[in-house]
Coordinates of C-alpha atoms in Angstrom, one line a residue:
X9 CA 89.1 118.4 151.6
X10 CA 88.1 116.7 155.1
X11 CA 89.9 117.2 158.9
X12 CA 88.6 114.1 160.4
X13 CA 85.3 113.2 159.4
X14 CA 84.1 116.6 158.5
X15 CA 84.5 118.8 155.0
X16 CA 86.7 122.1 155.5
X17 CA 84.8 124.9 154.0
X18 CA 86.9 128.0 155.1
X19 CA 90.0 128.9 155.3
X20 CA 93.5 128.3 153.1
X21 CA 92.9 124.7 152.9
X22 CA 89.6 125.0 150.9
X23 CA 90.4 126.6 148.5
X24 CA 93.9 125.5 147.3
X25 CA 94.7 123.7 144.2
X26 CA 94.7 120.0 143.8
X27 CA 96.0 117.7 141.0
X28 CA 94.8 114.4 140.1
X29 CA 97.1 111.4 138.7
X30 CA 97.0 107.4 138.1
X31 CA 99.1 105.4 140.2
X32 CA 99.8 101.7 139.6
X33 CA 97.5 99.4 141.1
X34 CA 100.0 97.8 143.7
X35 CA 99.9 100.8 145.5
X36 CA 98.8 100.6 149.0
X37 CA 97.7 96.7 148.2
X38 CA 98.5 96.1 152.6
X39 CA 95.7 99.1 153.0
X40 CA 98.1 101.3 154.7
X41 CA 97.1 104.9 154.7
X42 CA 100.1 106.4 156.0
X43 CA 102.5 106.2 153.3
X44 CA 105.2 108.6 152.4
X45 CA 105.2 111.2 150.0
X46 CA 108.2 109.1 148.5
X47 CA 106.5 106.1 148.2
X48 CA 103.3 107.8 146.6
X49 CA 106.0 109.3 143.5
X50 CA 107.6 106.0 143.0
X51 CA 103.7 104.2 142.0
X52 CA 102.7 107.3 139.4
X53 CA 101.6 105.8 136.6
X54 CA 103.4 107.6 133.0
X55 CA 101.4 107.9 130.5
X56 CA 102.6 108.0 127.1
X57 CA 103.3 111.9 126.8
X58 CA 106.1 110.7 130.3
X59 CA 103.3 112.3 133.0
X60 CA 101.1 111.4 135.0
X61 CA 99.1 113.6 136.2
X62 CA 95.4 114.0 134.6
X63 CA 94.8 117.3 135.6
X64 CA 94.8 120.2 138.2
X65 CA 91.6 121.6 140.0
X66 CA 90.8 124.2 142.2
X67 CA 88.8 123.4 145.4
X68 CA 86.0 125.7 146.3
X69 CA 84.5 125.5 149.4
X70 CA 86.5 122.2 149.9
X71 CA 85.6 120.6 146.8
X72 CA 86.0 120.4 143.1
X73 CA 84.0 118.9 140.2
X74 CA 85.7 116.3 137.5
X75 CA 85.2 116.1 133.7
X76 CA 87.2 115.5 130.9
X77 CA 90.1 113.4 131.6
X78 CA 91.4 111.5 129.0
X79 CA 95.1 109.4 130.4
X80 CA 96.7 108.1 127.2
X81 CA 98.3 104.5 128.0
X82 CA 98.4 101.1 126.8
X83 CA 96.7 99.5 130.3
X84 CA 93.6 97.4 128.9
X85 CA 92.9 94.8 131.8
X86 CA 95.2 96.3 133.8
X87 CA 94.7 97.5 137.7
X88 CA 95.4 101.4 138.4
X89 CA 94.2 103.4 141.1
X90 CA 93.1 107.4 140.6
X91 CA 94.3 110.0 143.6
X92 CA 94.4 113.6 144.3
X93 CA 97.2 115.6 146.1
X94 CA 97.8 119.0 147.3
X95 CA 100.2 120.6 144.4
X96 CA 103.4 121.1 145.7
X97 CA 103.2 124.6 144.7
X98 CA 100.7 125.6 147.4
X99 CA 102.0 127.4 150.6
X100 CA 100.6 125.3 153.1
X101 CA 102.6 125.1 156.7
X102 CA 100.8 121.3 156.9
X103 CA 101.4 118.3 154.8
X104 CA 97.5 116.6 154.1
X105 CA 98.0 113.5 153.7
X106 CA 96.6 112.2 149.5
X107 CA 93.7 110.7 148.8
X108 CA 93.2 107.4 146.9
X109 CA 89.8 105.4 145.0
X110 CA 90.3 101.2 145.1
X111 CA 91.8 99.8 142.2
X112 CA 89.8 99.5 139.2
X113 CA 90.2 98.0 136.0
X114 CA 90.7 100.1 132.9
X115 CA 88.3 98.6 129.6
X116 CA 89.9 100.0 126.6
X117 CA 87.1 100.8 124.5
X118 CA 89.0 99.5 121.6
X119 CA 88.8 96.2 122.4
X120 CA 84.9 96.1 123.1
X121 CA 84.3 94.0 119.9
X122 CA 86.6 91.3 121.1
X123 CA 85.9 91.5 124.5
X124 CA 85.5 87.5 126.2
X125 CA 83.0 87.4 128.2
X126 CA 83.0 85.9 131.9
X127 CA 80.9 83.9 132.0
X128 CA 80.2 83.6 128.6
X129 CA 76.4 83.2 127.6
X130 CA 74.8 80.3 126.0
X131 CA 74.0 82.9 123.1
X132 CA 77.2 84.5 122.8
X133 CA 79.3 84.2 119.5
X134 CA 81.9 81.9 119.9
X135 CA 85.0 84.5 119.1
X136 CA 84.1 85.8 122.9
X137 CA 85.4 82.4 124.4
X138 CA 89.4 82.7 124.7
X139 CA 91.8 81.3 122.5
X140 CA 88.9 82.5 119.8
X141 CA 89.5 85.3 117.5
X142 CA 86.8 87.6 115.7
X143 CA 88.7 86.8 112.7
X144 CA 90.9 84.0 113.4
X145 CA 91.3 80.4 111.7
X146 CA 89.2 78.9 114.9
X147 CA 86.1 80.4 114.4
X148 CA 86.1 80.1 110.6
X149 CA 86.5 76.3 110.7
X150 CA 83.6 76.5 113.7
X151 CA 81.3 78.0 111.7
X152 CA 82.2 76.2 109.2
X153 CA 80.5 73.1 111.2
X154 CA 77.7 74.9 111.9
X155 CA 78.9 75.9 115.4
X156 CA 78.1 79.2 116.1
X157 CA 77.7 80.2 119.5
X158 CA 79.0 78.8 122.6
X159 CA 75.6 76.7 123.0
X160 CA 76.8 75.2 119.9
X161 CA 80.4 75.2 121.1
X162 CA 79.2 72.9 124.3
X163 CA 77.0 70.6 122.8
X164 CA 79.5 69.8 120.4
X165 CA 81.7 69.6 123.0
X166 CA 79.9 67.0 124.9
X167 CA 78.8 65.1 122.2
X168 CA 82.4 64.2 120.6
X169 CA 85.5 66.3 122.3
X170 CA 87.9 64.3 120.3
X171 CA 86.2 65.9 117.0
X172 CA 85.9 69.0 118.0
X173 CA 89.5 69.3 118.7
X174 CA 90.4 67.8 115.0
X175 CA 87.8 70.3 113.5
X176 CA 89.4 73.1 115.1
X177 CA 93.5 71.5 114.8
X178 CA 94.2 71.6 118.4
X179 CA 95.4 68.3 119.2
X180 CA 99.1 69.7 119.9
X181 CA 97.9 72.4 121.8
X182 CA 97.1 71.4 125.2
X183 CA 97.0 74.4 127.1
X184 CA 95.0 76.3 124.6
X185 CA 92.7 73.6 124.8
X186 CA 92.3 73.5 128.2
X187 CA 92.0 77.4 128.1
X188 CA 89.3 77.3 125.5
X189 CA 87.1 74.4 126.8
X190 CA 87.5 75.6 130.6
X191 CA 86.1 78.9 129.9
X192 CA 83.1 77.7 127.7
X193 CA 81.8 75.6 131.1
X194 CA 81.7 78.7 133.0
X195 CA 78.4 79.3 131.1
X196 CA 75.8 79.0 133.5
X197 CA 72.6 77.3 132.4
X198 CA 70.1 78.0 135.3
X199 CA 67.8 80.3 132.6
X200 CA 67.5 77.2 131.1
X201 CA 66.8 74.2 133.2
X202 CA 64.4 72.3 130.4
X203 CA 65.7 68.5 130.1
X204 CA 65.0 66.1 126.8
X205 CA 64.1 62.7 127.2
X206 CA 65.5 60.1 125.5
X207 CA 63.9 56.5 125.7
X208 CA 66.1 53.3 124.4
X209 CA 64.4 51.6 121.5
X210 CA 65.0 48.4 123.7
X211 CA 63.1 50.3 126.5
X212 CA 65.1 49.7 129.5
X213 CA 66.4 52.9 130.0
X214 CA 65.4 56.6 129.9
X215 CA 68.1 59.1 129.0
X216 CA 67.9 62.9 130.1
X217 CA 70.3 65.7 128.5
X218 CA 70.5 69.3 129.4
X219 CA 69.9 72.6 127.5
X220 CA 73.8 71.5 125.8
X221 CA 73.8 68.1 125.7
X222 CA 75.5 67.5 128.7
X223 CA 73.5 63.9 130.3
X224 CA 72.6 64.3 133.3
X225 CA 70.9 61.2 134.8
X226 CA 69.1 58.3 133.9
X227 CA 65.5 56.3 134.4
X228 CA 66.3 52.8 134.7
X229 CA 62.6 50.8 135.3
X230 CA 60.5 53.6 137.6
X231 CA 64.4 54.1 139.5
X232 CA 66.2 57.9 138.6
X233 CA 69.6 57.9 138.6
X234 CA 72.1 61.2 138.2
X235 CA 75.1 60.4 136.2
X236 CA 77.4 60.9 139.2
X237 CA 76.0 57.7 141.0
X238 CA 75.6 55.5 138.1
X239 CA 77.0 51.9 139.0
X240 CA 79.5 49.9 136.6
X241 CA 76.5 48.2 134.7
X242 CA 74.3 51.1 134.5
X243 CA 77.0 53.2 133.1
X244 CA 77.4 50.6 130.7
X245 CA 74.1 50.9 129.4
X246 CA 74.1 54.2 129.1
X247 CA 77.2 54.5 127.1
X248 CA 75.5 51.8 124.8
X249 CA 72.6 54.3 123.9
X250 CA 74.0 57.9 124.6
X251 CA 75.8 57.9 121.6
X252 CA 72.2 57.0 119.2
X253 CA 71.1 60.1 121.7
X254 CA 73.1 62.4 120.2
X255 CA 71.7 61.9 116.9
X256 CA 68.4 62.7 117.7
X257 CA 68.5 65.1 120.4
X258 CA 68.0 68.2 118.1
X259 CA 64.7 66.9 117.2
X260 CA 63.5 66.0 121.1
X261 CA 61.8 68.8 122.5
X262 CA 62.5 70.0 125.8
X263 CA 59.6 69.4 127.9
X264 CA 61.4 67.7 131.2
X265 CA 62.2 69.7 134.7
X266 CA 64.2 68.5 137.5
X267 CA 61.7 68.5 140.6
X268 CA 62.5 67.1 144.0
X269 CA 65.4 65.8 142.4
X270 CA 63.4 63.5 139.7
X271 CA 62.7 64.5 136.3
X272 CA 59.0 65.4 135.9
X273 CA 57.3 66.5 132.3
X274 CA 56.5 70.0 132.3
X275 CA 54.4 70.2 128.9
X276 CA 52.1 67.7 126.8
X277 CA 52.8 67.9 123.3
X278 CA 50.7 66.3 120.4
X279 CA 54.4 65.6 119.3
X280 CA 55.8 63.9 122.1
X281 CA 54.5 60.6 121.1
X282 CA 56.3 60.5 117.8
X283 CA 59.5 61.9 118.8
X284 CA 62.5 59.4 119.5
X285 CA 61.7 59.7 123.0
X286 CA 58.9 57.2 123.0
X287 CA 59.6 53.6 121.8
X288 CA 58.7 53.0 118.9
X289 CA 57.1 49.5 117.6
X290 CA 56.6 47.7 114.4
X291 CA 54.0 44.5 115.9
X292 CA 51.2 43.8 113.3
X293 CA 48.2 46.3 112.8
X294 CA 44.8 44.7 112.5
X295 CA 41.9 46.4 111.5
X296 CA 40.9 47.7 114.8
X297 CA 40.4 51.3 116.0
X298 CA 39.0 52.8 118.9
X299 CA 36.1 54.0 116.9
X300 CA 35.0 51.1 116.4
X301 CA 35.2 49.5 119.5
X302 CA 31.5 48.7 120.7
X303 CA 30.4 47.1 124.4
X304 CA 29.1 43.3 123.0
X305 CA 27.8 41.3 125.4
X306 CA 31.2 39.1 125.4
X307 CA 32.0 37.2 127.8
X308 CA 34.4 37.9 130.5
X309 CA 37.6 36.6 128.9
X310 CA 36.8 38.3 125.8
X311 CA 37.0 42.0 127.7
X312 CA 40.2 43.6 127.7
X313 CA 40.5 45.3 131.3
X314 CA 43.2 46.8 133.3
X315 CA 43.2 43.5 135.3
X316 CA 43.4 41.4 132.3
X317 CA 45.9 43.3 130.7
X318 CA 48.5 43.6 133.6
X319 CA 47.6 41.8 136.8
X320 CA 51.0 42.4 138.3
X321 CA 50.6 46.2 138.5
X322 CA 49.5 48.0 141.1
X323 CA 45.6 49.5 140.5
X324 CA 45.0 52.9 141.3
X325 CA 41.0 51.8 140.9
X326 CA 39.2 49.8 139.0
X327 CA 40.5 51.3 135.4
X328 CA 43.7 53.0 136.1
X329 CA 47.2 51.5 136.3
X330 CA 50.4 53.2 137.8
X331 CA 52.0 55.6 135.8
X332 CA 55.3 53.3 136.1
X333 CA 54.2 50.6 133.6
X334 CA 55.6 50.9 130.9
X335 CA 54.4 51.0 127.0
X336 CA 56.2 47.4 126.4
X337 CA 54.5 45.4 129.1
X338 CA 51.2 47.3 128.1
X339 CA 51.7 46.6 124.2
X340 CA 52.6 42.9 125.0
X341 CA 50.1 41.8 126.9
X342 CA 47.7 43.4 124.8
X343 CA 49.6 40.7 122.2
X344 CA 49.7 42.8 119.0
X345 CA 46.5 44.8 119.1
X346 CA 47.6 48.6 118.8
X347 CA 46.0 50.5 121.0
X348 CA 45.4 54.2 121.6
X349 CA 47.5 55.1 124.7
X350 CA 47.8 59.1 126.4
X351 CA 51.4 60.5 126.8
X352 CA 54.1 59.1 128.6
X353 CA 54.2 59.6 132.0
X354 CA 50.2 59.6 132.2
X355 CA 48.1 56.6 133.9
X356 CA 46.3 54.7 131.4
X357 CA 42.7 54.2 131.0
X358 CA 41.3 50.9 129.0
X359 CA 37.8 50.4 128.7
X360 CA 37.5 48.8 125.5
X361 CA 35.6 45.3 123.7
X362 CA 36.2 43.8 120.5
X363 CA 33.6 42.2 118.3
X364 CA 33.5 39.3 116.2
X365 CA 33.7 39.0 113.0
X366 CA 31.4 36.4 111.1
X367 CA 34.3 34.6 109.2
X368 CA 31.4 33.4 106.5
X369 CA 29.3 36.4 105.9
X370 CA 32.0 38.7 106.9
X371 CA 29.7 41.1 109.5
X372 CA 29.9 41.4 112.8
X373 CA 27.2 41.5 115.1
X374 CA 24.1 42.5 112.9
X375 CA 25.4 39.1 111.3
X376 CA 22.0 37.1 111.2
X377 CA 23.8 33.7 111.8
X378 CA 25.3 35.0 115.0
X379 CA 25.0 34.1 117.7
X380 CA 23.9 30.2 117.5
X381 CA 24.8 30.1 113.8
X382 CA 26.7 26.7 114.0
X383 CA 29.6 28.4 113.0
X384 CA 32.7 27.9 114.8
X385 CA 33.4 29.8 117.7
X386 CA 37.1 30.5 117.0
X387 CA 36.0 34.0 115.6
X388 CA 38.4 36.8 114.3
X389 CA 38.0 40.0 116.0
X390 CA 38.4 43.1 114.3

């Protein structure tokens, strides 16, 4: 009980008895406080024994404690506002004005296990999306795809919309639809910014998808692209290999970042090389490996070197190239020869001979007939 700004704690008024009710949550929505005692009766909340009132306490030294109250009434999700009055059975010779908490929404406990979530969480079950029952038909035929939660729910949902719709027999439902595919996008992904990369087996254009699926840019050459600002022809390209994307995403390891608004690799695994985000190629394999590559004293021409290999790069020294050139120029102008190459993204380092091969005696260089053997010079190399 307060006069002002300070707590009465003596006299009549401290010690009188005060009852608590519900009123609806409309009440007092303009923020008056100097309603009438009218007004305040016509918003009291019934519960389902026809009162409203949760209890009577008696102040002591100006206040009361509390506990226990229990107000029977169907309002799950709805707004209602708890307040205290003098009981109109106290012989005061002052009205005191009521007292009244914000509006707050009640949670029926009941509900818990089917409680939606907003937002909804990448690892929630999908029967907390709406439209989605614990039970119901949806999430039975979901599940029955192997989509689970709402992670699964999204990249479903940005792989193939139409067929998620037919899996879950919603194409005449509109506004369910709507409902149910709105709500599953307010799912925030910023725990999980991670980015796959997926390279076009024609090489001349780098994919990136999110944590579900969702692309969200493009490498085209050393050039970054986000979807948003794709022109006509580059959004033609991408549509031409999103969709073989799709198909191999699961298996594409998230190892990309978005920094300074470029995609940037974030781990080196052994993996990465074989994944499907690294082109693969099927040119000819001869017997050469990097064991046994041996410094001969070839001459020039015979030495493969940065130089040789891609004059029209830019050198970062004497045996680097930039990081932009690509695995295809590399692999072509090495004409065939595979060669062991670091992870995408890295510069590449060549520092490598070949020897030849007597084509008579079948040796190389402990050959006794070579060099000055007479034989021809159009040697194989292995």
């Amino acid at each position: 009980m307060f006069e002002g700004g300070s707590k009465i704690t003596s006299g009549p008024l401290s010690k009188v008895k005060v009852e608590v009710l519900v009123l609806r949550g409309e009440f007092c929505n303009n923020e008056r406080d100097d309603w009438t005692e009218e007004e305040f009766d016509n918003h009291i909340l019934q519960g389902r024994d026809e009162q409203g009132l949760l209890g009577t306490v008696q102040l002591t030294k100006g206040e009361a404690e509390l506990s226990q109250i229990r107000f029977k009434k169907g309002t799950c999700r709805k707004k209602v506002i708890m307040a205290a009055r003098v009981c109109k059975g106290e012989n005061i010779a002052l009205r005191v004005q009521g007292a009244i908490m914000k509006p707050v929404v009640v949670q029926d406990r009941r509900n818990e296990a089917n409680e939606k979530r907003h937002p909804p969480s990448l690892d929630d079950d999908v029967f907390r999306l709406e439209e989605i029952a614990r039970n119901g038909e949806y999430r039975k035929r979901l599940k029955k795809e192997g989509i689970c939660t709402v992670q699964d729910f999204l990249k479903a949902l940005n792989k193939d919309p139409n067929k998620l719709r037919k899996i879950l027999k919603m194409e005449n439902q509109n506004s369910s639809w709507l409902k149910l595919t709105g709500h599953a996008r307010q799912c925030v992904l910023e725990d999980m910014p991670e980015l796959k990369r997926y390279q076009s087996e024609e090489g001349n254009v780098v994919l990136f998808f999110n944590c579900v699926h969702d692309l969200i840019g493009a490498e085209f050459g050393c050039h970054y692209v986000a979807s948003g600002n794709f022109s006509p022809d580059q959004k033609a390209l991408v549509n031409k290999w999103k969709w073989r994307a799709y198909d191999k995403l699961e298996d594409i390891a998230s190892d990309y970042i978005i920094k300074d608004n470029v995609p940037e690799r974030i781990s080196a695994s052994p993996d990465a090389a074989a994944g499907p985000s690294v082109p693969v190629f099927s040119a000819p394999q001869p017997n050469f490996t990097a064991s046994q590559a041996q410094r001969t004293a070839l001459p020039a021409q015979q030495l493969i070197t940065p130089e040789s290999i891609l004059p029209s790069c830019q050198q970062n020294d004497a045996t680097q190239m930039d990081p932009c050139c690509t695995f295809e120029s590399v692999l072509q102008c090495i004409d065939g020869l595979q060669v062991a190459m670091p992870d995408a993204g890295a510069c590449f380092c060549f520092d490598i001979a070949l020897q030849p091969l007597c084509p008579v005696h079948g040796q190389g260089h402990s050959c006794s007939e070579l060099p000055g053997s007479g034989h021809s010079n159009d040697y194989p190399y292995q």
